[in-house]
Coordinates of C-alpha atoms in Angstrom, one line a residue:
M1 CA 25.2 12.1 10.0
P2 CA 22.1 12.0 12.6
S3 CA 20.4 9.2 13.1
I4 CA 16.9 7.9 12.5
G5 CA 15.1 4.9 14.3
W6 CA 12.4 3.6 12.0
I7 CA 9.5 1.6 13.9
T8 CA 7.0 0.1 11.6
Y9 CA 5.5 -3.4 11.7
Y10 CA 5.1 -4.2 8.7
F11 CA 8.5 -4.9 7.1
P12 CA 9.7 -7.6 4.8
P13 CA 9.9 -10.8 4.5
I14 CA 6.5 -9.9 5.6
A15 CA 5.2 -9.1 2.1
G16 CA 2.1 -6.6 1.0
G17 CA 0.9 -3.5 0.1
G18 CA 2.8 -0.7 0.6
I19 CA 5.6 -2.6 2.7
N20 CA 7.7 -2.2 0.6
R21 CA 8.2 1.6 1.2
N22 CA 9.5 0.8 4.7
L23 CA 12.4 -1.1 2.9
E24 CA 13.0 1.7 0.0
I25 CA 12.8 4.7 1.9
P26 CA 15.2 4.2 4.5
L27 CA 17.5 2.5 2.6
H28 CA 17.4 5.0 0.0
L29 CA 18.2 7.5 2.8
K30 CA 21.4 5.2 4.0
R31 CA 22.4 6.0 0.8
M32 CA 22.6 9.8 1.7
G33 CA 24.6 9.3 4.5
W34 CA 21.9 8.8 7.0
D35 CA 22.4 6.3 10.2
V36 CA 18.8 4.4 10.2
S37 CA 17.6 1.5 12.3
I38 CA 14.5 -0.4 11.9
Y39 CA 12.4 -1.4 14.8
T40 CA 10.1 -4.0 13.9
P41 CA 8.5 -7.2 15.2
H42 CA 10.1 -10.9 14.4
P43 CA 7.8 -12.1 11.1
G44 CA 4.4 -14.2 12.0
R45 CA 4.0 -17.8 11.2
Y46 CA 2.1 -16.3 8.2
V47 CA 5.3 -14.9 6.5
R48 CA 4.6 -15.0 2.3
I49 CA 8.8 -14.5 1.3
K50 CA 11.5 -16.4 2.8
D51 CA 14.3 -14.1 2.0
V52 CA 15.2 -10.4 1.8
D53 CA 17.9 -8.5 1.1
T54 CA 18.5 -5.1 3.4
N55 CA 21.4 -4.6 1.5
G56 CA 23.1 -3.6 5.5
L57 CA 20.0 -1.9 7.2
N58 CA 20.4 -2.4 10.9
V59 CA 17.0 -4.1 11.6
V60 CA 16.2 -4.9 15.1
R61 CA 13.6 -7.4 15.5
F62 CA 12.0 -7.9 18.6
P63 CA 8.9 -10.2 20.2
T64 CA 5.5 -9.3 20.3
I65 CA 1.6 -10.5 21.3
D66 CA -0.8 -10.2 18.9
P67 CA -3.2 -12.2 16.9
F68 CA -0.6 -12.2 13.7
H69 CA 2.2 -13.5 16.2
L70 CA -0.3 -15.9 17.9
G71 CA -1.5 -18.0 15.0
K72 CA -4.9 -16.4 15.8
I73 CA -5.3 -15.6 11.6
S74 CA -8.2 -17.3 10.0
G75 CA -7.3 -20.0 7.2
T76 CA -7.7 -17.7 4.7
G77 CA -4.0 -16.3 5.2
G78 CA -5.0 -13.5 7.0
M79 CA -7.9 -12.4 4.3
G80 CA -10.6 -11.9 7.1
R81 CA -12.2 -9.5 8.4
R82 CA -10.8 -6.9 10.6
D83 CA -11.4 -6.1 14.1
R84 CA -13.7 -3.1 14.8
L85 CA -14.0 -3.5 18.6
T86 CA -10.2 -3.0 19.5
F87 CA -8.9 0.7 20.1
P88 CA -6.6 1.6 18.0
D89 CA -6.5 -1.6 17.3
N90 CA -5.5 -5.3 18.2
K91 CA -1.7 -4.7 17.7
V92 CA -1.3 -2.1 21.0
L93 CA 0.4 -4.6 23.2
I94 CA 3.5 -4.1 20.7
L95 CA 4.6 -1.1 23.1
P96 CA 5.7 -2.5 25.7
F97 CA 8.4 -4.9 23.3
L98 CA 8.7 -2.3 21.0
F99 CA 10.7 0.1 24.0
N100 CA 12.3 -2.4 25.8
A101 CA 14.7 -3.2 21.9
L102 CA 14.3 0.8 21.0
K103 CA 17.8 3.0 20.7
K104 CA 18.0 6.5 21.0
H105 CA 18.2 8.5 18.0
D106 CA 18.2 11.9 17.0
I107 CA 14.7 11.3 15.5
Y108 CA 12.2 9.0 14.9
V109 CA 9.8 8.0 12.1
V110 CA 6.5 5.5 12.9
S111 CA 4.6 4.5 10.2
A112 CA 1.7 3.4 11.0
P113 CA -0.9 1.4 10.4
P114 CA -0.9 -0.3 12.8
F115 CA -2.2 3.0 14.5
S116 CA -1.7 1.6 17.6
L117 CA 2.0 2.6 17.0
F118 CA 1.3 6.3 17.2
M119 CA 1.2 5.9 20.5
A120 CA 5.2 5.0 21.1
G121 CA 5.5 8.8 18.6
L122 CA 3.5 10.3 21.2
I123 CA 5.2 8.8 24.1
L124 CA 8.9 9.4 22.7
K125 CA 7.1 13.1 22.9
K126 CA 6.9 13.4 26.3
M127 CA 10.3 12.4 26.3
G128 CA 11.7 15.1 24.9
Y129 CA 12.5 13.3 20.9
R130 CA 11.3 14.7 17.7
W131 CA 9.4 12.6 15.8
V132 CA 7.6 12.0 12.3
A133 CA 3.8 10.3 12.0
E134 CA 3.8 8.7 8.8
F135 CA 0.5 8.0 7.4
R136 CA 0.6 4.7 5.5
D137 CA -3.5 4.8 4.9
P138 CA -6.1 6.9 6.0
Y139 CA -7.4 6.9 9.8
V140 CA -10.2 8.8 10.4
D141 CA -10.9 9.1 6.6
G142 CA -10.3 5.7 6.3
T143 CA -11.6 1.9 7.2
L144 CA -9.2 1.5 9.7
G145 CA -10.8 4.4 11.6
N146 CA -14.0 3.6 11.3
Y147 CA -15.3 1.3 14.8
L148 CA -18.5 -0.3 15.2
L149 CA -19.3 1.8 18.7
P150 CA -20.1 5.7 17.9
F151 CA -17.8 6.4 21.3
L152 CA -14.5 4.5 19.7
N153 CA -15.3 6.7 17.0
N154 CA -14.9 9.8 18.6
M155 CA -11.7 8.5 20.8
A156 CA -10.3 7.9 17.0
K157 CA -10.9 11.4 16.0
S158 CA -9.2 12.8 19.3
Y159 CA -6.1 10.0 19.0
E160 CA -6.0 11.5 15.1
R161 CA -6.1 15.5 16.4
S162 CA -3.1 14.4 19.8
V163 CA -0.7 12.5 16.9
V164 CA -1.0 15.4 14.8
K165 CA -1.0 18.1 17.0
N166 CA 2.4 16.1 19.1
A167 CA 3.8 15.2 15.9
D168 CA 6.8 17.5 14.7
A169 CA 5.9 16.3 11.1
I170 CA 3.0 14.1 9.5
I171 CA 3.8 12.6 6.3
T172 CA 0.4 11.3 4.3
L173 CA 0.6 9.3 1.0
S174 CA -1.6 11.4 -1.2
P175 CA -2.3 15.1 -2.1
G176 CA -5.5 14.7 -1.1
L177 CA -5.4 13.5 2.5
T178 CA -2.3 16.2 3.4
E179 CA -5.0 18.9 2.1
V180 CA -7.6 17.3 4.3
F181 CA -5.1 17.0 7.5
Q182 CA -4.5 20.8 6.7
K183 CA -7.8 22.0 6.4
R184 CA -8.9 20.0 9.8
Y185 CA -6.0 21.0 11.5
R186 CA -4.2 24.1 10.3
Q187 CA -0.4 23.3 10.2
S188 CA 2.1 23.9 7.6
N189 CA 4.2 20.8 9.2
I190 CA 2.1 18.4 7.3
Y191 CA 3.7 17.0 3.7
T192 CA 2.6 14.7 1.1
I193 CA 5.4 11.5 -0.2
T194 CA 3.4 9.3 -1.7
N195 CA 4.6 5.8 -2.4
G196 CA 6.9 4.6 -5.7
Y197 CA 8.9 2.0 -7.7
S198 CA 12.1 1.0 -8.1
E199 CA 14.1 1.4 -11.5
E200 CA 15.8 -1.8 -10.2
D201 CA 13.0 -3.9 -10.6
F202 CA 12.7 -2.9 -13.9
K203 CA 16.5 -3.9 -15.4
D204 CA 16.7 -7.4 -17.4
I205 CA 13.3 -7.7 -17.6
K206 CA 12.5 -10.3 -20.1
K207 CA 10.1 -9.1 -22.8
I208 CA 7.3 -11.6 -24.4
K209 CA 4.9 -10.6 -26.7
G210 CA 2.3 -13.3 -27.1
K211 CA -0.7 -14.1 -29.5
E212 CA -3.4 -13.4 -26.5
F213 CA -4.4 -9.9 -25.1
I214 CA -3.3 -9.7 -21.1
L215 CA -5.0 -7.9 -19.0
T216 CA -3.9 -8.3 -15.3
Y217 CA -4.3 -7.6 -11.9
M218 CA -2.0 -7.3 -9.0
G219 CA -3.2 -7.3 -5.5
S220 CA -5.7 -9.7 -3.5
F221 CA -9.1 -10.0 -3.5
N222 CA -10.8 -10.7 -0.3
R223 CA -13.6 -9.6 2.0
T224 CA -12.5 -6.6 2.5
H225 CA -11.1 -6.4 -1.6
S226 CA -14.1 -7.7 -3.2
P227 CA -13.7 -8.4 -7.0
D228 CA -17.6 -8.6 -7.2
I229 CA -17.6 -5.8 -9.8
V230 CA -14.6 -7.5 -11.9
I231 CA -16.5 -10.7 -11.8
E232 CA -19.9 -9.3 -13.3
A233 CA -17.9 -7.6 -15.6
L234 CA -15.8 -11.1 -16.6
E235 CA -19.1 -12.4 -17.0
I236 CA -20.3 -9.6 -19.7
L237 CA -17.3 -10.7 -21.4
K238 CA -18.1 -14.2 -21.5
R239 CA -21.7 -13.8 -22.9
K240 CA -20.0 -11.7 -25.8
G241 CA -17.8 -14.6 -26.4
I242 CA -14.5 -12.7 -26.5
T243 CA -11.3 -14.6 -28.0
N244 CA -7.8 -13.9 -28.0
F245 CA -7.8 -12.5 -24.6
K246 CA -6.4 -13.5 -20.9
F247 CA -6.9 -11.8 -17.5
Q248 CA -4.8 -13.0 -14.9
V249 CA -4.3 -12.6 -11.5
V250 CA -1.2 -12.0 -9.3
G251 CA -2.1 -12.8 -5.5
N252 CA -3.9 -14.1 -3.4
I253 CA -7.6 -14.7 -3.8
L254 CA -10.1 -15.7 -1.1
P255 CA -11.4 -19.7 -2.3
E256 CA -14.7 -18.4 -2.7
Y257 CA -14.1 -15.7 -5.0
M258 CA -11.4 -18.4 -6.7
R259 CA -14.5 -21.0 -7.3
R260 CA -16.0 -18.2 -9.4
F261 CA -13.3 -16.9 -11.1
K262 CA -12.5 -20.4 -12.7
E263 CA -15.6 -20.4 -14.4
F264 CA -14.2 -18.4 -17.2
P265 CA -12.1 -20.0 -19.5
F266 CA -9.7 -17.2 -20.1
F267 CA -9.2 -16.6 -16.6
R268 CA -5.0 -17.6 -15.5
Y269 CA -4.1 -17.5 -12.2
R270 CA -0.6 -16.7 -11.3
G271 CA -0.1 -17.0 -7.0
Y272 CA 1.8 -15.1 -5.4
L273 CA 4.6 -14.3 -7.6
D274 CA 8.0 -13.3 -5.9
R275 CA 9.4 -8.7 -6.9
K276 CA 11.1 -9.9 -10.0
E277 CA 8.5 -12.0 -11.4
A278 CA 5.9 -10.0 -10.4
I279 CA 7.3 -6.5 -12.2
E280 CA 8.2 -9.1 -14.8
T281 CA 4.3 -10.2 -15.5
I282 CA 3.1 -6.7 -15.6
V283 CA 5.8 -5.4 -18.1
N284 CA 4.6 -8.1 -20.3
S285 CA 0.8 -7.2 -20.1
D286 CA -1.1 -5.7 -22.5
A287 CA -2.8 -3.7 -20.1
L288 CA -3.5 -3.3 -16.1
L289 CA -6.7 -3.3 -14.2
L290 CA -6.3 -1.5 -10.5
L291 CA -9.7 -1.7 -8.3
L292 CA -10.8 0.7 -5.5
T293 CA -13.8 -0.8 -3.9
P294 CA -16.5 1.8 -2.6
E295 CA -15.7 1.0 1.1
E296 CA -12.2 1.9 0.6
S297 CA -11.2 5.4 1.1
P298 CA -11.3 8.1 -1.8
Y299 CA -7.7 9.4 -0.4
T300 CA -6.0 5.8 -1.1
I301 CA -3.1 5.1 -3.5
P302 CA -2.6 1.6 -4.1
G303 CA 1.7 1.2 -3.8
K304 CA 1.4 -0.9 -7.1
T305 CA -0.2 2.1 -8.6
F306 CA 3.6 3.8 -9.2
E307 CA 5.0 0.1 -10.7
Y308 CA 1.7 0.6 -13.2
I309 CA 3.2 3.6 -14.3
R310 CA 6.5 2.7 -14.8
T311 CA 5.4 0.0 -17.1
G312 CA 3.6 2.6 -19.4
K313 CA 0.8 0.0 -20.2
P314 CA -2.7 1.6 -20.6
I315 CA -4.6 1.1 -17.0
I316 CA -7.9 0.6 -16.5
L317 CA -9.2 2.3 -13.1
I318 CA -12.3 1.1 -11.1
S319 CA -12.7 3.5 -9.0
E320 CA -15.3 6.9 -7.8
E321 CA -13.9 10.6 -8.4
G322 CA -11.1 10.5 -6.1
E323 CA -7.2 10.9 -5.4
L324 CA -6.1 7.9 -7.4
K325 CA -8.2 9.3 -10.7
R326 CA -6.7 13.0 -10.0
L327 CA -3.0 10.9 -9.3
L328 CA -3.5 9.4 -13.0
N329 CA -5.3 12.6 -14.6
G330 CA -6.0 11.3 -18.1
G331 CA -2.9 8.4 -17.7
C332 CA -6.0 5.8 -17.1
I333 CA -9.2 4.5 -18.9
H334 CA -11.6 5.4 -15.8
A335 CA -14.7 2.8 -15.9
G336 CA -16.2 3.6 -12.0
Y337 CA -18.5 0.9 -11.3
S338 CA -20.3 0.0 -14.3
P339 CA -20.0 -3.3 -15.4
E340 CA -21.2 -2.2 -18.5
K341 CA -18.8 0.3 -18.8
I342 CA -15.9 -1.7 -17.5
S343 CA -16.2 -4.6 -20.1
E344 CA -16.7 -1.8 -22.9
M345 CA -13.4 -0.4 -21.4
I346 CA -11.3 -3.9 -22.0
M347 CA -12.9 -3.8 -25.2
D348 CA -11.9 -0.2 -25.7
V349 CA -8.2 -1.0 -25.2
M350 CA -8.3 -4.2 -26.5
N351 CA -9.1 -2.3 -29.9
G352 CA -6.2 -0.1 -29.8
E353 CA -7.4 2.9 -27.2
K354 CA -4.5 4.4 -25.6
T355 CA -3.7 6.6 -22.8
H356 CA -1.2 9.3 -22.4
T357 CA 2.0 8.2 -20.5
I358 CA 3.0 9.6 -17.0
P359 CA 6.3 10.6 -16.7
P360 CA 7.1 8.1 -14.0
W361 CA 10.9 9.3 -12.5
R362 CA 9.1 11.3 -10.0
F363 CA 7.7 8.7 -8.5
E364 CA 11.4 7.0 -8.1
W365 CA 12.5 5.8 -4.6
G366 CA 15.2 7.5 -4.6
S367 CA 13.6 10.7 -5.9
L368 CA 10.8 10.4 -2.8
A369 CA 13.6 9.7 -0.6
A370 CA 15.5 12.9 -1.3
D371 CA 12.0 14.5 -0.3
Y372 CA 12.0 12.7 2.7
S373 CA 15.6 13.9 3.7
E374 CA 15.3 17.3 3.2
I375 CA 12.0 17.2 5.5
L376 CA 13.7 15.3 8.5
W377 CA 16.7 17.7 8.2
S378 CA 14.3 20.5 8.9
L379 CA 13.7 19.0 12.0
L380 CA 16.8 18.8 13.4

């Protein structure tokens, strides 16, 4: 079978949104017969999970130099502000270390961000290799391509154009971004393969029915993903004297936000849980909260969305009109950015309002990897 060199900066044991994709898709491709090698840096000092089963994947780790690996991350666990002055980003020094470790493969997949990794794809193209550019997040159309200086924003547009024009295929994680790219660059080799969920994660889950209504948010609250609107809605519920209600967070919370959350008698902080515990927590919730801040791209679909869908629980969505609402398409209660409406939606769900269930099977990682495999075969 042909071989794939899968290049990514973020890979377990580092944990976070979207990182599981870089394990699950290659793992399922391997099961389909592909010879897959992962190229990724050694984990930095800030690592949330100590052990991970890569199920026999060939993982090639190499040293690198960047703020993450030099320990120059704020004491908030990497929840500080993004560097908007370094182009394309502050991970650019990874490239010489990557090429020192890289072996010859039939095709390469470069998964970004960080978007400096796409430079590796451009170099590989000049060397005569086929490569796929995977946009896990929007670049020009998102916060990561929004720099402080105008000339850097112009460079970002040129850089994205060069990547799209030189890659043999482009994969995005949302249909909306695919449509934007197809209109902007007028190419047919642009595809959508969303994130997904693993059915294995939902096996042998112990289901517990408590007396209180539990609303759960899974993810981090930090300076780039502020919970201000959520806190305002919870304040309304507190004033109304809501009872038999718990709001719990699974993930990291910046201390300044934690102080505000602790003012609510119905708040419960679960902290960072391993994958199985996190899945068990959302399965045993009565409803799930999904948040996109106004600063985030309308084309963003958080990775946890698909695990939320798999639970079949009501989803309360706080977002603008955009890709996420379109994907859920009635499978959520859309509350916009009104604290009053958010609090009302929570009360409505507590009182039994239902949403229709979205068939989850098409978002299972095995199904998504089969689509990926078809694209890769078309390039060989």
